[in-house]
Amino acid sequence: MPTPSHTLKDKVVVIGGASRNLGSLIAKEVAPEGAKVVVHYNSPSSKDGAEKTAAEVEAAGGKAIVHGADLTKVPGIEGLFDAAVAAFGKVDCVVNTAGMVIKKPMTETSEEEFDKMFAVNCKAAYFMMREAAKRVQDGGKIVTIVTSLLAAYTGLYSVYAGSKAPVEHFTRALSKELFGRNISVNNIAPGPMDTGFFYPAETDDSIAYHKSSAMNGDLTKIEDIAPYVKFLLTDGWWLNGQTLFINGGYTTR
């Protein structure tokens, strides 16, 4: 069994949802280490952002390709990994940041909204992990971004937090199934993040409440999260089957 490598030099990192926000930052953070990054984007409107991210990865010393795919469809996920192997010959690390949020009472949630949320937050996460398990080299890493609301007692996020919750068990199960290959599988659960992903679902009052719930009276920044992802991909390899709540005390468990 190979000893896990704690460097990202020449490692191939597939990042789901890397055209902007946290996914883009993670791509740029691993680039100076000499990583080879597969920058995924979901829709044509995100392609420019993905190409900009890839250019910044290259400028920082890494290598990058861009690949568009609908991660709610298994062939899309398989195609993403095919593209990684075609470009770089292997896959070492997978980071899935893709997600979608809806905030509304359960009584107002439509079947269509339920299905869409579970497709993005649950199904896509499951099959990204499944494909990663098939493709990642021994000694590799698999990381999924979930939400700190998994440890919250709150209403209005039933279908958002509910569609993220199964990922915790997927992670425990897969991490156990991969024993013997030195592949770690973990989640990071950020607090509400200061990105365009967060604000459309919130009001001024709820934003103020979310800010007041963390130790510095502010939202989580993507810059707060990226170093922990990089840690899990390198020196944090001995963490396995865990969900890390990186949120300034917003919720604890």
Short mmCIF file of N, CA, C and O in Angstrom, two decimals, residues 103-181:
data_model
loop_
_atom_site.label_atom_id
_atom_site.label_comp_id
_atom_site.label_asym_id
_atom_site.label_seq_id
_atom_site.Cartn_x
_atom_site.Cartn_y
_atom_site.Cartn_z
N LYS A 103 -35.04 28.78 0.42
CA LYS A 103 -35.49 29.05 1.78
C LYS A 103 -36.98 29.38 1.73
O LYS A 103 -37.36 30.42 1.21
N LYS A 104 -37.79 28.49 2.26
CA LYS A 104 -39.23 28.74 2.32
C LYS A 104 -39.87 27.71 3.24
O LYS A 104 -39.28 26.66 3.52
N PRO A 105 -41.07 28.00 3.73
CA PRO A 105 -41.75 27.02 4.59
C PRO A 105 -42.00 25.72 3.85
O PRO A 105 -42.21 25.71 2.63
N MET A 106 -42.02 24.62 4.59
CA MET A 106 -42.30 23.33 3.99
C MET A 106 -43.66 23.34 3.29
O MET A 106 -43.84 22.73 2.22
N THR A 107 -44.64 24.05 3.87
CA THR A 107 -45.99 24.08 3.30
C THR A 107 -46.03 24.77 1.93
O THR A 107 -47.01 24.61 1.20
N GLU A 108 -44.99 25.53 1.60
CA GLU A 108 -44.95 26.25 0.33
C GLU A 108 -43.99 25.63 -0.68
O GLU A 108 -43.83 26.15 -1.79
N THR A 109 -43.32 24.54 -0.30
CA THR A 109 -42.34 23.92 -1.17
C THR A 109 -43.02 23.01 -2.18
O THR A 109 -43.80 22.13 -1.81
N SER A 110 -42.75 23.24 -3.45
CA SER A 110 -43.38 22.45 -4.51
C SER A 110 -42.62 21.14 -4.75
O SER A 110 -41.46 21.00 -4.37
N GLU A 111 -43.30 20.21 -5.39
CA GLU A 111 -42.65 18.96 -5.77
C GLU A 111 -41.47 19.23 -6.70
O GLU A 111 -40.40 18.60 -6.59
N GLU A 112 -41.65 20.16 -7.62
CA GLU A 112 -40.59 20.50 -8.56
C GLU A 112 -39.36 21.04 -7.81
O GLU A 112 -38.21 20.66 -8.13
N GLU A 113 -39.58 21.92 -6.83
CA GLU A 113 -38.46 22.45 -6.04
C GLU A 113 -37.78 21.34 -5.25
O GLU A 113 -36.54 21.29 -5.17
N PHE A 114 -38.56 20.46 -4.65
CA PHE A 114 -38.01 19.34 -3.91
C PHE A 114 -37.10 18.49 -4.81
O PHE A 114 -35.96 18.18 -4.47
N ASP A 115 -37.63 18.13 -5.97
CA ASP A 115 -36.87 17.27 -6.88
C ASP A 115 -35.59 17.95 -7.35
O ASP A 115 -34.53 17.31 -7.45
N LYS A 116 -35.67 19.24 -7.63
CA LYS A 116 -34.50 19.96 -8.12
C LYS A 116 -33.43 20.05 -7.04
O LYS A 116 -32.23 19.85 -7.30
N MET A 117 -33.84 20.35 -5.81
CA MET A 117 -32.88 20.46 -4.71
C MET A 117 -32.20 19.13 -4.43
O MET A 117 -30.99 19.06 -4.20
N PHE A 118 -32.97 18.05 -4.43
CA PHE A 118 -32.37 16.74 -4.17
C PHE A 118 -31.49 16.29 -5.34
O PHE A 118 -30.50 15.59 -5.14
N ALA A 119 -31.83 16.72 -6.55
CA ALA A 119 -30.98 16.38 -7.69
C ALA A 119 -29.61 17.03 -7.56
O ALA A 119 -28.57 16.39 -7.78
N VAL A 120 -29.57 18.30 -7.19
CA VAL A 120 -28.31 19.04 -7.11
C VAL A 120 -27.54 18.69 -5.84
O VAL A 120 -26.33 18.42 -5.88
N ASN A 121 -28.20 18.72 -4.70
CA ASN A 121 -27.50 18.61 -3.42
C ASN A 121 -27.28 17.18 -2.95
O ASN A 121 -26.39 16.93 -2.14
N CYS A 122 -28.10 16.27 -3.41
CA CYS A 122 -28.04 14.89 -2.93
C CYS A 122 -27.60 13.92 -4.03
O CYS A 122 -26.57 13.26 -3.91
N LYS A 123 -28.37 13.84 -5.11
CA LYS A 123 -28.04 12.90 -6.18
C LYS A 123 -26.67 13.21 -6.78
O LYS A 123 -25.84 12.30 -6.96
N ALA A 124 -26.42 14.46 -7.13
CA ALA A 124 -25.13 14.81 -7.73
C ALA A 124 -23.98 14.49 -6.79
O ALA A 124 -22.94 13.97 -7.21
N ALA A 125 -24.17 14.79 -5.50
CA ALA A 125 -23.12 14.48 -4.52
C ALA A 125 -22.85 12.98 -4.46
O ALA A 125 -21.69 12.54 -4.42
N TYR A 126 -23.92 12.20 -4.45
CA TYR A 126 -23.77 10.74 -4.35
C TYR A 126 -23.00 10.19 -5.54
O TYR A 126 -22.03 9.42 -5.38
N PHE A 127 -23.39 10.58 -6.73
CA PHE A 127 -22.77 9.98 -7.91
C PHE A 127 -21.39 10.59 -8.20
O PHE A 127 -20.54 9.92 -8.81
N MET A 128 -21.14 11.82 -7.75
CA MET A 128 -19.77 12.34 -7.78
C MET A 128 -18.87 11.48 -6.90
O MET A 128 -17.75 11.12 -7.28
N MET A 129 -19.36 11.15 -5.71
CA MET A 129 -18.58 10.31 -4.80
C MET A 129 -18.43 8.90 -5.36
O MET A 129 -17.35 8.29 -5.26
N ARG A 130 -19.50 8.37 -5.94
CA ARG A 130 -19.42 7.03 -6.50
C ARG A 130 -18.38 6.97 -7.62
O ARG A 130 -17.54 6.05 -7.66
N GLU A 131 -18.41 7.95 -8.51
CA GLU A 131 -17.45 7.95 -9.62
C GLU A 131 -16.03 8.19 -9.11
O GLU A 131 -15.07 7.59 -9.61
N ALA A 132 -15.91 9.06 -8.11
CA ALA A 132 -14.59 9.30 -7.51
C ALA A 132 -14.02 8.01 -6.94
O ALA A 132 -12.83 7.71 -7.09
N ALA A 133 -14.86 7.23 -6.29
CA ALA A 133 -14.40 5.97 -5.69
C ALA A 133 -13.86 5.03 -6.75
O ALA A 133 -12.94 4.25 -6.49
N LYS A 134 -14.43 5.09 -7.94
CA LYS A 134 -13.97 4.23 -9.03
C LYS A 134 -12.68 4.73 -9.67
O LYS A 134 -11.86 3.94 -10.14
N ARG A 135 -12.52 6.06 -9.69
CA ARG A 135 -11.45 6.65 -10.51
C ARG A 135 -10.24 7.13 -9.72
O ARG A 135 -9.14 7.21 -10.27
N VAL A 136 -10.44 7.52 -8.45
CA VAL A 136 -9.34 8.14 -7.70
C VAL A 136 -8.24 7.13 -7.42
O VAL A 136 -8.50 5.98 -7.07
N GLN A 137 -7.01 7.58 -7.57
CA GLN A 137 -5.85 6.75 -7.28
C GLN A 137 -5.78 6.42 -5.79
O GLN A 137 -6.26 7.18 -4.94
N ASP A 138 -5.16 5.29 -5.45
CA ASP A 138 -4.89 4.98 -4.03
C ASP A 138 -4.13 6.14 -3.40
O ASP A 138 -3.23 6.72 -4.01
N GLY A 139 -4.49 6.48 -2.17
CA GLY A 139 -3.89 7.63 -1.51
C GLY A 139 -4.60 8.94 -1.82
O GLY A 139 -4.15 10.01 -1.41
N GLY A 140 -5.74 8.87 -2.52
CA GLY A 140 -6.44 10.07 -2.95
C GLY A 140 -7.36 10.65 -1.89
O GLY A 140 -7.44 10.16 -0.76
N LYS A 141 -8.06 11.72 -2.27
CA LYS A 141 -8.91 12.45 -1.33
C LYS A 141 -10.22 12.81 -2.02
O LYS A 141 -10.23 13.18 -3.19
N ILE A 142 -11.32 12.73 -1.26
CA ILE A 142 -12.64 13.11 -1.75
C ILE A 142 -13.27 14.05 -0.72
O ILE A 142 -13.39 13.69 0.45
N VAL A 143 -13.65 15.25 -1.15
CA VAL A 143 -14.22 16.25 -0.25
C VAL A 143 -15.50 16.81 -0.85
O VAL A 143 -15.55 17.16 -2.03
N THR A 144 -16.54 16.89 -0.03
CA THR A 144 -17.82 17.47 -0.45
C THR A 144 -18.17 18.64 0.47
O THR A 144 -18.00 18.54 1.69
N ILE A 145 -18.67 19.71 -0.12
CA ILE A 145 -19.12 20.87 0.66
C ILE A 145 -20.59 20.68 0.99
O ILE A 145 -21.43 20.50 0.08
N VAL A 146 -20.92 20.72 2.28
CA VAL A 146 -22.31 20.60 2.73
C VAL A 146 -22.73 21.93 3.37
O VAL A 146 -22.52 22.98 2.79
N THR A 147 -23.31 21.93 4.55
CA THR A 147 -23.77 23.17 5.18
C THR A 147 -23.81 23.05 6.69
O THR A 147 -24.16 21.98 7.22
N SER A 148 -23.48 24.12 7.38
CA SER A 148 -23.56 24.14 8.84
C SER A 148 -24.99 24.05 9.35
O SER A 148 -25.21 23.80 10.54
N LEU A 149 -25.97 24.25 8.47
CA LEU A 149 -27.36 24.09 8.89
C LEU A 149 -27.69 22.66 9.28
O LEU A 149 -28.73 22.41 9.90
N LEU A 150 -26.81 21.71 8.96
CA LEU A 150 -27.02 20.33 9.40
C LEU A 150 -27.02 20.23 10.92
O LEU A 150 -27.55 19.27 11.48
N ALA A 151 -26.41 21.21 11.59
CA ALA A 151 -26.38 21.22 13.05
C ALA A 151 -27.28 22.30 13.64
O ALA A 151 -27.16 22.64 14.81
N ALA A 152 -28.19 22.84 12.83
CA ALA A 152 -29.07 23.91 13.29
C ALA A 152 -30.47 23.40 13.59
O ALA A 152 -30.94 22.44 12.98
N TYR A 153 -31.12 24.04 14.56
CA TYR A 153 -32.54 23.79 14.84
C TYR A 153 -33.30 24.98 14.29
O TYR A 153 -33.42 26.02 14.92
N THR A 154 -33.78 24.84 13.05
CA THR A 154 -34.36 25.98 12.37
C THR A 154 -35.39 25.52 11.35
O THR A 154 -35.36 24.38 10.89
N GLY A 155 -36.29 26.40 11.04
CA GLY A 155 -37.23 26.15 9.97
C GLY A 155 -36.76 26.76 8.67
O GLY A 155 -35.65 27.29 8.59
N LEU A 156 -37.59 26.66 7.65
CA LEU A 156 -37.44 27.34 6.36
C LEU A 156 -36.38 26.75 5.43
O LEU A 156 -36.39 27.02 4.24
N TYR A 157 -35.46 25.97 5.96
CA TYR A 157 -34.42 25.36 5.12
C TYR A 157 -34.63 23.85 4.99
O TYR A 157 -33.68 23.11 4.75
N SER A 158 -35.87 23.39 5.16
CA SER A 158 -36.10 21.95 5.22
C SER A 158 -35.57 21.22 4.00
O SER A 158 -34.89 20.19 4.12
N VAL A 159 -35.85 21.73 2.81
CA VAL A 159 -35.46 21.00 1.61
C VAL A 159 -34.00 21.26 1.26
O VAL A 159 -33.35 20.43 0.61
N TYR A 160 -33.44 22.39 1.71
CA TYR A 160 -32.00 22.65 1.47
C TYR A 160 -31.15 21.79 2.40
O TYR A 160 -30.37 20.94 1.95
N ALA A 161 -31.31 21.98 3.70
CA ALA A 161 -30.53 21.18 4.65
C ALA A 161 -30.89 19.70 4.53
O ALA A 161 -30.03 18.82 4.66
N GLY A 162 -32.17 19.42 4.28
CA GLY A 162 -32.61 18.04 4.14
C GLY A 162 -31.96 17.33 2.96
O GLY A 162 -31.68 16.13 3.03
N SER A 163 -31.71 18.06 1.89
CA SER A 163 -31.08 17.45 0.71
C SER A 163 -29.57 17.34 0.86
O SER A 163 -28.92 16.58 0.14
N LYS A 164 -29.01 18.09 1.80
CA LYS A 164 -27.57 17.97 2.11
C LYS A 164 -27.31 16.90 3.16
O LYS A 164 -26.22 16.30 3.18
N ALA A 165 -28.28 16.66 4.03
CA ALA A 165 -28.07 15.76 5.16
C ALA A 165 -27.63 14.35 4.75
O ALA A 165 -26.76 13.76 5.41
N PRO A 166 -28.19 13.75 3.69
CA PRO A 166 -27.77 12.40 3.34
C PRO A 166 -26.29 12.28 3.00
O PRO A 166 -25.71 11.19 3.10
N VAL A 167 -25.68 13.39 2.61
CA VAL A 167 -24.27 13.34 2.21
C VAL A 167 -23.38 12.91 3.38
O VAL A 167 -22.35 12.28 3.18
N GLU A 168 -23.81 13.22 4.60
CA GLU A 168 -23.03 12.76 5.76
C GLU A 168 -22.96 11.25 5.79
O GLU A 168 -21.89 10.67 6.05
N HIS A 169 -24.08 10.58 5.53
CA HIS A 169 -24.02 9.13 5.56
C HIS A 169 -23.30 8.58 4.34
O HIS A 169 -22.55 7.59 4.44
N PHE A 170 -23.49 9.21 3.17
CA PHE A 170 -22.73 8.77 2.00
C PHE A 170 -21.24 8.78 2.32
O PHE A 170 -20.49 7.87 1.94
N THR A 171 -20.81 9.83 3.01
CA THR A 171 -19.39 9.99 3.34
C THR A 171 -18.91 8.93 4.30
O THR A 171 -17.84 8.34 4.12
N ARG A 172 -19.69 8.68 5.33
CA ARG A 172 -19.31 7.62 6.28
C ARG A 172 -19.24 6.26 5.57
O ARG A 172 -18.28 5.50 5.76
N ALA A 173 -20.25 5.98 4.76
CA ALA A 173 -20.29 4.68 4.09
C ALA A 173 -19.12 4.51 3.12
O ALA A 173 -18.43 3.49 3.14
N LEU A 174 -18.90 5.52 2.28
CA LEU A 174 -17.84 5.38 1.29
C LEU A 174 -16.46 5.33 1.94
O LEU A 174 -15.60 4.55 1.52
N SER A 175 -16.26 6.15 2.97
CA SER A 175 -14.95 6.13 3.63
C SER A 175 -14.64 4.74 4.18
O SER A 175 -13.50 4.27 4.13
N LYS A 176 -15.67 4.06 4.69
CA LYS A 176 -15.49 2.71 5.22
C LYS A 176 -15.25 1.71 4.08
O LYS A 176 -14.38 0.83 4.18
N GLU A 177 -15.99 1.86 3.01
CA GLU A 177 -15.85 0.94 1.88
C GLU A 177 -14.48 1.02 1.23
O GLU A 177 -14.01 0.05 0.62
N LEU A 178 -13.82 2.18 1.36
CA LEU A 178 -12.52 2.38 0.72
C LEU A 178 -11.34 2.06 1.63
O LEU A 178 -10.20 2.32 1.27
N PHE A 179 -11.62 1.49 2.82
CA PHE A 179 -10.53 1.07 3.69
C PHE A 179 -9.56 0.18 2.90
O PHE A 179 -9.98 -0.67 2.11
N GLY A 180 -8.28 0.39 3.14
CA GLY A 180 -7.26 -0.39 2.46
C GLY A 180 -6.65 0.31 1.27
O GLY A 180 -5.65 -0.15 0.72
N ARG A 181 -7.24 1.47 0.88
CA ARG A 181 -6.70 2.20 -0.28
C ARG A 181 -6.14 3.57 0.11
O ARG A 181 -5.72 4.32 -0.76
#
